[in-house]
């Protein structure tokens, strides 16, 4: 709970939102209710790939306590969503492409009645061949999941002549690494409260990392003006990228406008597992070579990413992975190629690290294997090849000069824990023979590079508003969201530093499109940096 020292009082301070969180007093958006509200539920495909021959909702509509049943025919605007590329159907009409694709939605008096109504909807499917292996998704004869085929995106990064440079290497390691699908598993699953207002507007209380983008997408789906929609997006009980994309918002909004009363939606853990986006599984093949002294010479990489049924931010994730595939090291000869393909394996998308984690894992594994061949300490091998503060970024771009990598290396080297690496049976620890056979204890370290911000070549604007209230308080308004990262605390400290005031002099407004300017997404480790730059 302690955050840091107050610049002026020199005392340790507590996170402004800390007490409410640890005592359970804080109301998250999925805790909200409204008088007369109905409960919404979504019918999802039980097939990974199939034609939809017919949908019969008559029995569900006739059931007692059911107030609305909607299908694709009831979507007044664009029946697609996606932050960068509107690609995923809100409600499928002709074809489903993964187990979890949405087919219909219902609103009922209780959650139990809504669940029962889903069982009354009769959907006739014609199963299609399933593409579940990304390694064969582009093979000739494989069924096409989209009109353009099964290829989403390709990338390439080349510097020097990697292929010929391997002839100069004293040691070469070539390995293939597989990183798995992974789920965010936030404590607060997807959900929200959707309220049709008397003046024709719609208010959406639903956790998201980008309220303005949600508003834009909902406006297209609902065929409404953006200003007619208010999105309250914070506080959030965990996200890690998984709530950056729309989830239940289209269904809650459509049902609210259809019934004219508030709609509550809140995914069960099972629904979240089925329908939520996941980390991209990747197959990463790396060939890396050094000279006799351990200097990295050549690095060749092939990345295959499984983006699942729809695009989401699959292109951007692959771009980021390609940029980070050489890690924080200087390598004169590099050749990186990336491919992202569609499959019926569910939907991959935003996840903390954004594709960088997968390739950094592979790079660091290469370093360990090379150190073994060299007979050299792996941590020393990392130091030998670290990028200098003045070096350009992996794509040749200018980046902020920093001694961070060297500082991290030295701090780890000085750590008492690191000094004990390799020792077995330390005092107070059980011997390996005493442990369950699947448990191991060890000390390890890796060096990670991570770019902050939306990425090279992507407009990364932000802004906020500062005003003096009639009560004499300094009010700062930003279009960012709080999902556990400590935004209130960070902004409070920055405002105190800028104005030399006390914490009690400050009022912060975030996460409400009616009350804040657009600041961009609360993703990519950018919110704190962008707030600071805007304050400057």
mmCIF file of N, CA, C and O in Angstrom, residues 317-381:
data_model
loop_
_atom_site.group_PDB
_atom_site.id
_atom_site.type_symbol
_atom_site.label_atom_id
_atom_site.label_comp_id
_atom_site.label_asym_id
_atom_site.label_seq_id
_atom_site.Cartn_x
_atom_site.Cartn_y
_atom_site.Cartn_z
ATOM 1 N N UNK A 317 0.473 -6.753 -32.805
ATOM 2 C CA UNK A 317 1.215 -7.646 -31.918
ATOM 3 C C UNK A 317 2.407 -8.249 -32.652
ATOM 4 O O UNK A 317 3.522 -8.321 -32.116
ATOM 5 N N UNK A 318 2.214 -8.659 -33.898
ATOM 6 C CA UNK A 318 3.320 -9.225 -34.674
ATOM 7 C C UNK A 318 4.386 -8.164 -34.963
ATOM 8 O O UNK A 318 5.588 -8.457 -34.922
ATOM 9 N N UNK A 319 3.959 -6.934 -35.242
ATOM 10 C CA UNK A 319 4.917 -5.849 -35.449
ATOM 11 C C UNK A 319 5.796 -5.664 -34.220
ATOM 12 O O UNK A 319 7.015 -5.503 -34.314
ATOM 13 N N UNK A 320 5.162 -5.679 -33.054
ATOM 14 C CA UNK A 320 5.881 -5.477 -31.804
ATOM 15 C C UNK A 320 6.835 -6.639 -31.542
ATOM 16 O O UNK A 320 7.970 -6.445 -31.099
ATOM 17 N N UNK A 321 6.376 -7.859 -31.819
ATOM 18 C CA UNK A 321 7.234 -9.034 -31.636
ATOM 19 C C UNK A 321 8.450 -8.960 -32.544
ATOM 20 O O UNK A 321 9.578 -9.273 -32.130
ATOM 21 N N UNK A 322 8.231 -8.532 -33.771
ATOM 22 C CA UNK A 322 9.341 -8.414 -34.730
ATOM 23 C C UNK A 322 10.371 -7.411 -34.240
ATOM 24 O O UNK A 322 11.587 -7.648 -34.301
ATOM 25 N N UNK A 323 9.889 -6.272 -33.725
ATOM 26 C CA UNK A 323 10.788 -5.230 -33.229
ATOM 27 C C UNK A 323 11.620 -5.722 -32.049
ATOM 28 O O UNK A 323 12.779 -5.332 -31.882
ATOM 29 N N UNK A 324 11.044 -6.581 -31.194
ATOM 30 C CA UNK A 324 11.715 -6.999 -29.972
ATOM 31 C C UNK A 324 12.452 -8.331 -30.103
ATOM 32 O O UNK A 324 12.977 -8.852 -29.116
ATOM 33 N N UNK A 325 12.517 -8.878 -31.316
ATOM 34 C CA UNK A 325 13.071 -10.220 -31.501
ATOM 35 C C UNK A 325 14.585 -10.287 -31.397
ATOM 36 O O UNK A 325 15.153 -11.384 -31.436
ATOM 37 N N UNK A 326 15.246 -9.135 -31.236
ATOM 38 C CA UNK A 326 16.694 -9.180 -31.028
ATOM 39 C C UNK A 326 17.055 -8.845 -29.578
ATOM 40 O O UNK A 326 18.223 -8.848 -29.213
ATOM 41 N N UNK A 327 16.016 -8.575 -28.770
ATOM 42 C CA UNK A 327 16.263 -8.288 -27.366
ATOM 43 C C UNK A 327 17.043 -6.991 -27.182
ATOM 44 O O UNK A 327 17.157 -6.176 -28.097
ATOM 45 N N UNK A 328 17.626 -6.796 -25.997
ATOM 46 C CA UNK A 328 18.335 -5.544 -25.701
ATOM 47 C C UNK A 328 19.808 -5.595 -26.090
ATOM 48 O O UNK A 328 20.668 -5.041 -25.403
ATOM 49 N N UNK A 329 20.101 -6.262 -27.204
ATOM 50 C CA UNK A 329 21.493 -6.517 -27.558
ATOM 51 C C UNK A 329 21.873 -5.867 -28.893
ATOM 52 O O UNK A 329 21.011 -5.572 -29.724
ATOM 53 N N UNK A 330 23.165 -5.683 -29.076
ATOM 54 C CA UNK A 330 23.713 -5.176 -30.331
ATOM 55 C C UNK A 330 24.144 -6.362 -31.179
ATOM 56 O O UNK A 330 25.029 -7.127 -30.774
ATOM 57 N N UNK A 331 23.524 -6.520 -32.331
ATOM 58 C CA UNK A 331 23.848 -7.620 -33.242
ATOM 59 C C UNK A 331 23.981 -7.015 -34.647
ATOM 60 O O UNK A 331 23.007 -6.463 -35.180
ATOM 61 N N UNK A 332 25.140 -7.084 -35.252
ATOM 62 C CA UNK A 332 25.334 -6.416 -36.556
ATOM 63 C C UNK A 332 24.537 -7.025 -37.706
ATOM 64 O O UNK A 332 24.141 -6.314 -38.627
ATOM 65 N N UNK A 333 24.292 -8.325 -37.656
ATOM 66 C CA UNK A 333 23.602 -8.985 -38.776
ATOM 67 C C UNK A 333 22.317 -9.644 -38.261
ATOM 68 O O UNK A 333 22.367 -10.601 -37.478
ATOM 69 N N UNK A 334 21.185 -9.134 -38.706
ATOM 70 C CA UNK A 334 19.899 -9.682 -38.259
ATOM 71 C C UNK A 334 18.961 -9.890 -39.447
ATOM 72 O O UNK A 334 18.996 -9.149 -40.432
ATOM 73 N N UNK A 335 18.123 -10.892 -39.321
ATOM 74 C CA UNK A 335 17.115 -11.186 -40.347
ATOM 75 C C UNK A 335 15.909 -11.791 -39.628
ATOM 76 O O UNK A 335 15.941 -12.938 -39.196
ATOM 77 N N UNK A 336 14.854 -10.976 -39.461
ATOM 78 C CA UNK A 336 13.656 -11.398 -38.737
ATOM 79 C C UNK A 336 12.467 -11.401 -39.684
ATOM 80 O O UNK A 336 12.236 -10.420 -40.392
ATOM 81 N N UNK A 337 11.745 -12.507 -39.694
ATOM 82 C CA UNK A 337 10.530 -12.603 -40.503
ATOM 83 C C UNK A 337 9.386 -13.093 -39.614
ATOM 84 O O UNK A 337 9.557 -14.003 -38.808
ATOM 85 N N UNK A 338 8.212 -12.459 -39.769
ATOM 86 C CA UNK A 338 7.058 -12.826 -38.966
ATOM 87 C C UNK A 338 5.831 -13.093 -39.820
ATOM 88 O O UNK A 338 5.638 -12.461 -40.860
ATOM 89 N N UNK A 339 5.004 -14.020 -39.364
ATOM 90 C CA UNK A 339 3.755 -14.354 -40.041
ATOM 91 C C UNK A 339 2.671 -14.560 -38.993
ATOM 92 O O UNK A 339 2.899 -15.245 -37.995
ATOM 93 N N UNK A 340 1.509 -13.977 -39.219
ATOM 94 C CA UNK A 340 0.364 -14.185 -38.328
ATOM 95 C C UNK A 340 -0.774 -14.772 -39.149
ATOM 96 O O UNK A 340 -1.125 -14.240 -40.219
ATOM 97 N N UNK A 341 -1.356 -15.877 -38.656
ATOM 98 C CA UNK A 341 -2.365 -16.598 -39.434
ATOM 99 C C UNK A 341 -3.659 -16.762 -38.638
ATOM 100 O O UNK A 341 -3.675 -16.756 -37.417
ATOM 101 N N UNK A 342 -4.745 -16.904 -39.394
ATOM 102 C CA UNK A 342 -6.052 -17.188 -38.797
ATOM 103 C C UNK A 342 -6.192 -18.689 -38.550
ATOM 104 O O UNK A 342 -5.734 -19.516 -39.346
ATOM 105 N N UNK A 343 -6.841 -19.033 -37.430
ATOM 106 C CA UNK A 343 -7.233 -20.413 -37.150
ATOM 107 C C UNK A 343 -8.606 -20.382 -36.478
ATOM 108 O O UNK A 343 -9.161 -19.310 -36.222
ATOM 109 N N UNK A 344 -9.130 -21.553 -36.155
ATOM 110 C CA UNK A 344 -10.389 -21.656 -35.397
ATOM 111 C C UNK A 344 -10.136 -21.835 -33.904
ATOM 112 O O UNK A 344 -10.998 -22.324 -33.175
ATOM 113 N N UNK A 345 -8.968 -21.406 -33.433
ATOM 114 C CA UNK A 345 -8.571 -21.634 -32.049
ATOM 115 C C UNK A 345 -8.983 -20.519 -31.093
ATOM 116 O O UNK A 345 -8.317 -20.269 -30.097
ATOM 117 N N UNK A 346 -10.052 -19.846 -31.350
ATOM 118 C CA UNK A 346 -10.405 -18.718 -30.496
ATOM 119 C C UNK A 346 -9.697 -17.468 -30.964
ATOM 120 O O UNK A 346 -9.018 -17.453 -31.986
ATOM 121 N N UNK A 347 -9.824 -16.405 -30.203
ATOM 122 C CA UNK A 347 -9.302 -15.105 -30.637
ATOM 123 C C UNK A 347 -8.111 -14.697 -29.774
ATOM 124 O O UNK A 347 -8.201 -14.667 -28.550
ATOM 125 N N UNK A 348 -6.995 -14.393 -30.423
ATOM 126 C CA UNK A 348 -5.820 -13.857 -29.736
ATOM 127 C C UNK A 348 -5.807 -12.343 -29.910
ATOM 128 O O UNK A 348 -6.258 -11.822 -30.926
ATOM 129 N N UNK A 349 -5.263 -11.654 -28.918
ATOM 130 C CA UNK A 349 -5.249 -10.197 -29.016
ATOM 131 C C UNK A 349 -4.292 -9.568 -28.041
ATOM 132 O O UNK A 349 -3.195 -10.078 -27.790
ATOM 133 N N UNK A 350 -4.726 -8.465 -27.427
ATOM 134 C CA UNK A 350 -3.876 -7.706 -26.540
ATOM 135 C C UNK A 350 -3.617 -8.475 -25.239
ATOM 136 O O UNK A 350 -4.524 -9.025 -24.646
ATOM 137 N N UNK A 351 -2.350 -8.469 -24.815
ATOM 138 C CA UNK A 351 -1.976 -9.106 -23.552
ATOM 139 C C UNK A 351 -0.657 -8.479 -23.118
ATOM 140 O O UNK A 351 0.233 -8.293 -23.935
ATOM 141 N N UNK A 352 -0.544 -8.199 -21.839
ATOM 142 C CA UNK A 352 0.614 -7.495 -21.292
ATOM 143 C C UNK A 352 1.926 -7.977 -21.916
ATOM 144 O O UNK A 352 2.260 -9.153 -21.853
ATOM 145 N N UNK A 353 2.646 -7.060 -22.528
ATOM 146 C CA UNK A 353 3.877 -7.395 -23.231
ATOM 147 C C UNK A 353 3.704 -7.351 -24.730
ATOM 148 O O UNK A 353 4.665 -7.151 -25.469
ATOM 149 N N UNK A 354 2.474 -7.592 -25.202
ATOM 150 C CA UNK A 354 2.060 -7.322 -26.580
ATOM 151 C C UNK A 354 2.931 -8.004 -27.628
ATOM 152 O O UNK A 354 3.324 -7.414 -28.622
ATOM 153 N N UNK A 355 3.261 -9.276 -27.389
ATOM 154 C CA UNK A 355 4.081 -10.013 -28.351
ATOM 155 C C UNK A 355 5.556 -9.991 -28.020
ATOM 156 O O UNK A 355 6.331 -10.816 -28.527
ATOM 157 N N UNK A 356 5.969 -9.052 -27.181
ATOM 158 C CA UNK A 356 7.376 -8.970 -26.810
ATOM 159 C C UNK A 356 7.812 -10.106 -25.900
ATOM 160 O O UNK A 356 8.932 -10.621 -26.010
ATOM 161 N N UNK A 357 6.946 -10.521 -24.985
ATOM 162 C CA UNK A 357 7.296 -11.581 -24.027
ATOM 163 C C UNK A 357 7.714 -12.863 -24.730
ATOM 164 O O UNK A 357 8.669 -13.526 -24.329
ATOM 165 N N UNK A 358 6.949 -13.229 -25.762
ATOM 166 C CA UNK A 358 7.206 -14.491 -26.447
ATOM 167 C C UNK A 358 8.606 -14.515 -27.052
ATOM 168 O O UNK A 358 9.360 -15.479 -26.888
ATOM 169 N N UNK A 359 8.958 -13.445 -27.771
ATOM 170 C CA UNK A 359 10.263 -13.449 -28.456
ATOM 171 C C UNK A 359 11.414 -13.219 -27.485
ATOM 172 O O UNK A 359 12.509 -13.763 -27.671
ATOM 173 N N UNK A 360 11.189 -12.428 -26.421
ATOM 174 C CA UNK A 360 12.251 -12.223 -25.434
ATOM 175 C C UNK A 360 12.580 -13.535 -24.730
ATOM 176 O O UNK A 360 13.749 -13.840 -24.443
ATOM 177 N N UNK A 361 11.546 -14.333 -24.448
ATOM 178 C CA UNK A 361 11.787 -15.659 -23.867
ATOM 179 C C UNK A 361 12.729 -16.470 -24.764
ATOM 180 O O UNK A 361 13.676 -17.108 -24.290
ATOM 181 N N UNK A 362 12.485 -16.427 -26.064
ATOM 182 C CA UNK A 362 13.318 -17.183 -26.999
ATOM 183 C C UNK A 362 14.740 -16.618 -27.061
ATOM 184 O O UNK A 362 15.732 -17.371 -27.042
ATOM 185 N N UNK A 363 14.861 -15.292 -27.124
ATOM 186 C CA UNK A 363 16.187 -14.659 -27.173
ATOM 187 C C UNK A 363 17.003 -15.035 -25.939
ATOM 188 O O UNK A 363 18.179 -15.420 -26.037
ATOM 189 N N UNK A 364 16.381 -14.921 -24.762
ATOM 190 C CA UNK A 364 17.109 -15.197 -23.529
ATOM 191 C C UNK A 364 17.489 -16.672 -23.415
ATOM 192 O O UNK A 364 18.522 -17.020 -22.837
ATOM 193 N N UNK A 365 16.665 -17.537 -23.966
ATOM 194 C CA UNK A 365 17.011 -18.960 -23.995
ATOM 195 C C UNK A 365 18.217 -19.192 -24.908
ATOM 196 O O UNK A 365 19.096 -20.020 -24.600
ATOM 197 N N UNK A 366 18.287 -18.461 -26.009
ATOM 198 C CA UNK A 366 19.446 -18.547 -26.898
ATOM 199 C C UNK A 366 20.723 -18.112 -26.171
ATOM 200 O O UNK A 366 21.774 -18.741 -26.321
ATOM 201 N N UNK A 367 20.617 -17.030 -25.409
ATOM 202 C CA UNK A 367 21.783 -16.531 -24.682
ATOM 203 C C UNK A 367 22.300 -17.588 -23.709
ATOM 204 O O UNK A 367 23.521 -17.827 -23.589
ATOM 205 N N UNK A 368 21.384 -18.249 -22.994
ATOM 206 C CA UNK A 368 21.794 -19.287 -22.046
ATOM 207 C C UNK A 368 22.513 -20.431 -22.766
ATOM 208 O O UNK A 368 23.537 -20.945 -22.285
ATOM 209 N N UNK A 369 21.996 -20.836 -23.903
ATOM 210 C CA UNK A 369 22.592 -21.953 -24.640
ATOM 211 C C UNK A 369 23.955 -21.563 -25.224
ATOM 212 O O UNK A 369 24.891 -22.368 -25.255
ATOM 213 N N UNK A 370 24.058 -20.320 -25.695
ATOM 214 C CA UNK A 370 25.344 -19.855 -26.226
ATOM 215 C C UNK A 370 26.393 -19.771 -25.120
ATOM 216 O O UNK A 370 27.566 -20.115 -25.335
ATOM 217 N N UNK A 371 25.982 -19.310 -23.941
ATOM 218 C CA UNK A 371 26.919 -19.217 -22.820
ATOM 219 C C UNK A 371 27.472 -20.591 -22.459
ATOM 220 O O UNK A 371 28.662 -20.743 -22.146
ATOM 221 N N UNK A 372 26.608 -21.589 -22.518
ATOM 222 C CA UNK A 372 27.052 -22.952 -22.232
ATOM 223 C C UNK A 372 28.088 -23.409 -23.247
ATOM 224 O O UNK A 372 29.096 -24.037 -22.893
ATOM 225 N N UNK A 373 27.862 -23.101 -24.515
ATOM 226 C CA UNK A 373 28.834 -23.487 -25.556
ATOM 227 C C UNK A 373 30.157 -22.750 -25.383
ATOM 228 O O UNK A 373 31.227 -23.306 -25.639
ATOM 229 N N UNK A 374 30.061 -21.481 -24.968
ATOM 230 C CA UNK A 374 31.266 -20.663 -24.792
ATOM 231 C C UNK A 374 32.014 -21.001 -23.505
ATOM 232 O O UNK A 374 33.166 -20.588 -23.330
ATOM 233 N N UNK A 375 31.346 -21.721 -22.586
ATOM 234 C CA UNK A 375 31.924 -21.947 -21.277
ATOM 235 C C UNK A 375 32.026 -20.651 -20.498
ATOM 236 O O UNK A 375 32.988 -20.418 -19.751
ATOM 237 N N UNK A 376 31.017 -19.806 -20.660
ATOM 238 C CA UNK A 376 31.047 -18.435 -20.132
ATOM 239 C C UNK A 376 29.830 -18.208 -19.237
ATOM 240 O O UNK A 376 28.770 -18.808 -19.437
ATOM 241 N N UNK A 377 29.958 -17.361 -18.229
ATOM 242 C CA UNK A 377 28.822 -16.994 -17.398
ATOM 243 C C UNK A 377 27.783 -16.278 -18.256
ATOM 244 O O UNK A 377 28.105 -15.313 -18.969
ATOM 245 N N UNK A 378 26.535 -16.747 -18.193
ATOM 246 C CA UNK A 378 25.500 -16.198 -19.065
ATOM 247 C C UNK A 378 25.202 -14.735 -18.754
ATOM 248 O O UNK A 378 24.850 -13.954 -19.650
ATOM 249 N N UNK A 379 25.326 -14.351 -17.489
ATOM 250 C CA UNK A 379 25.070 -12.943 -17.128
ATOM 251 C C UNK A 379 26.168 -12.037 -17.687
ATOM 252 O O UNK A 379 25.902 -10.925 -18.147
ATOM 253 N N UNK A 380 27.397 -12.529 -17.707
ATOM 254 C CA UNK A 380 28.506 -11.779 -18.296
ATOM 255 C C UNK A 380 28.339 -11.681 -19.810
ATOM 256 O O UNK A 380 28.644 -10.643 -20.424
ATOM 257 N N UNK A 381 27.835 -12.743 -20.434
ATOM 258 C CA UNK A 381 27.587 -12.713 -21.878
ATOM 259 C C UNK A 381 26.561 -11.634 -22.220
ATOM 260 O O UNK A 381 26.689 -10.933 -23.230
#
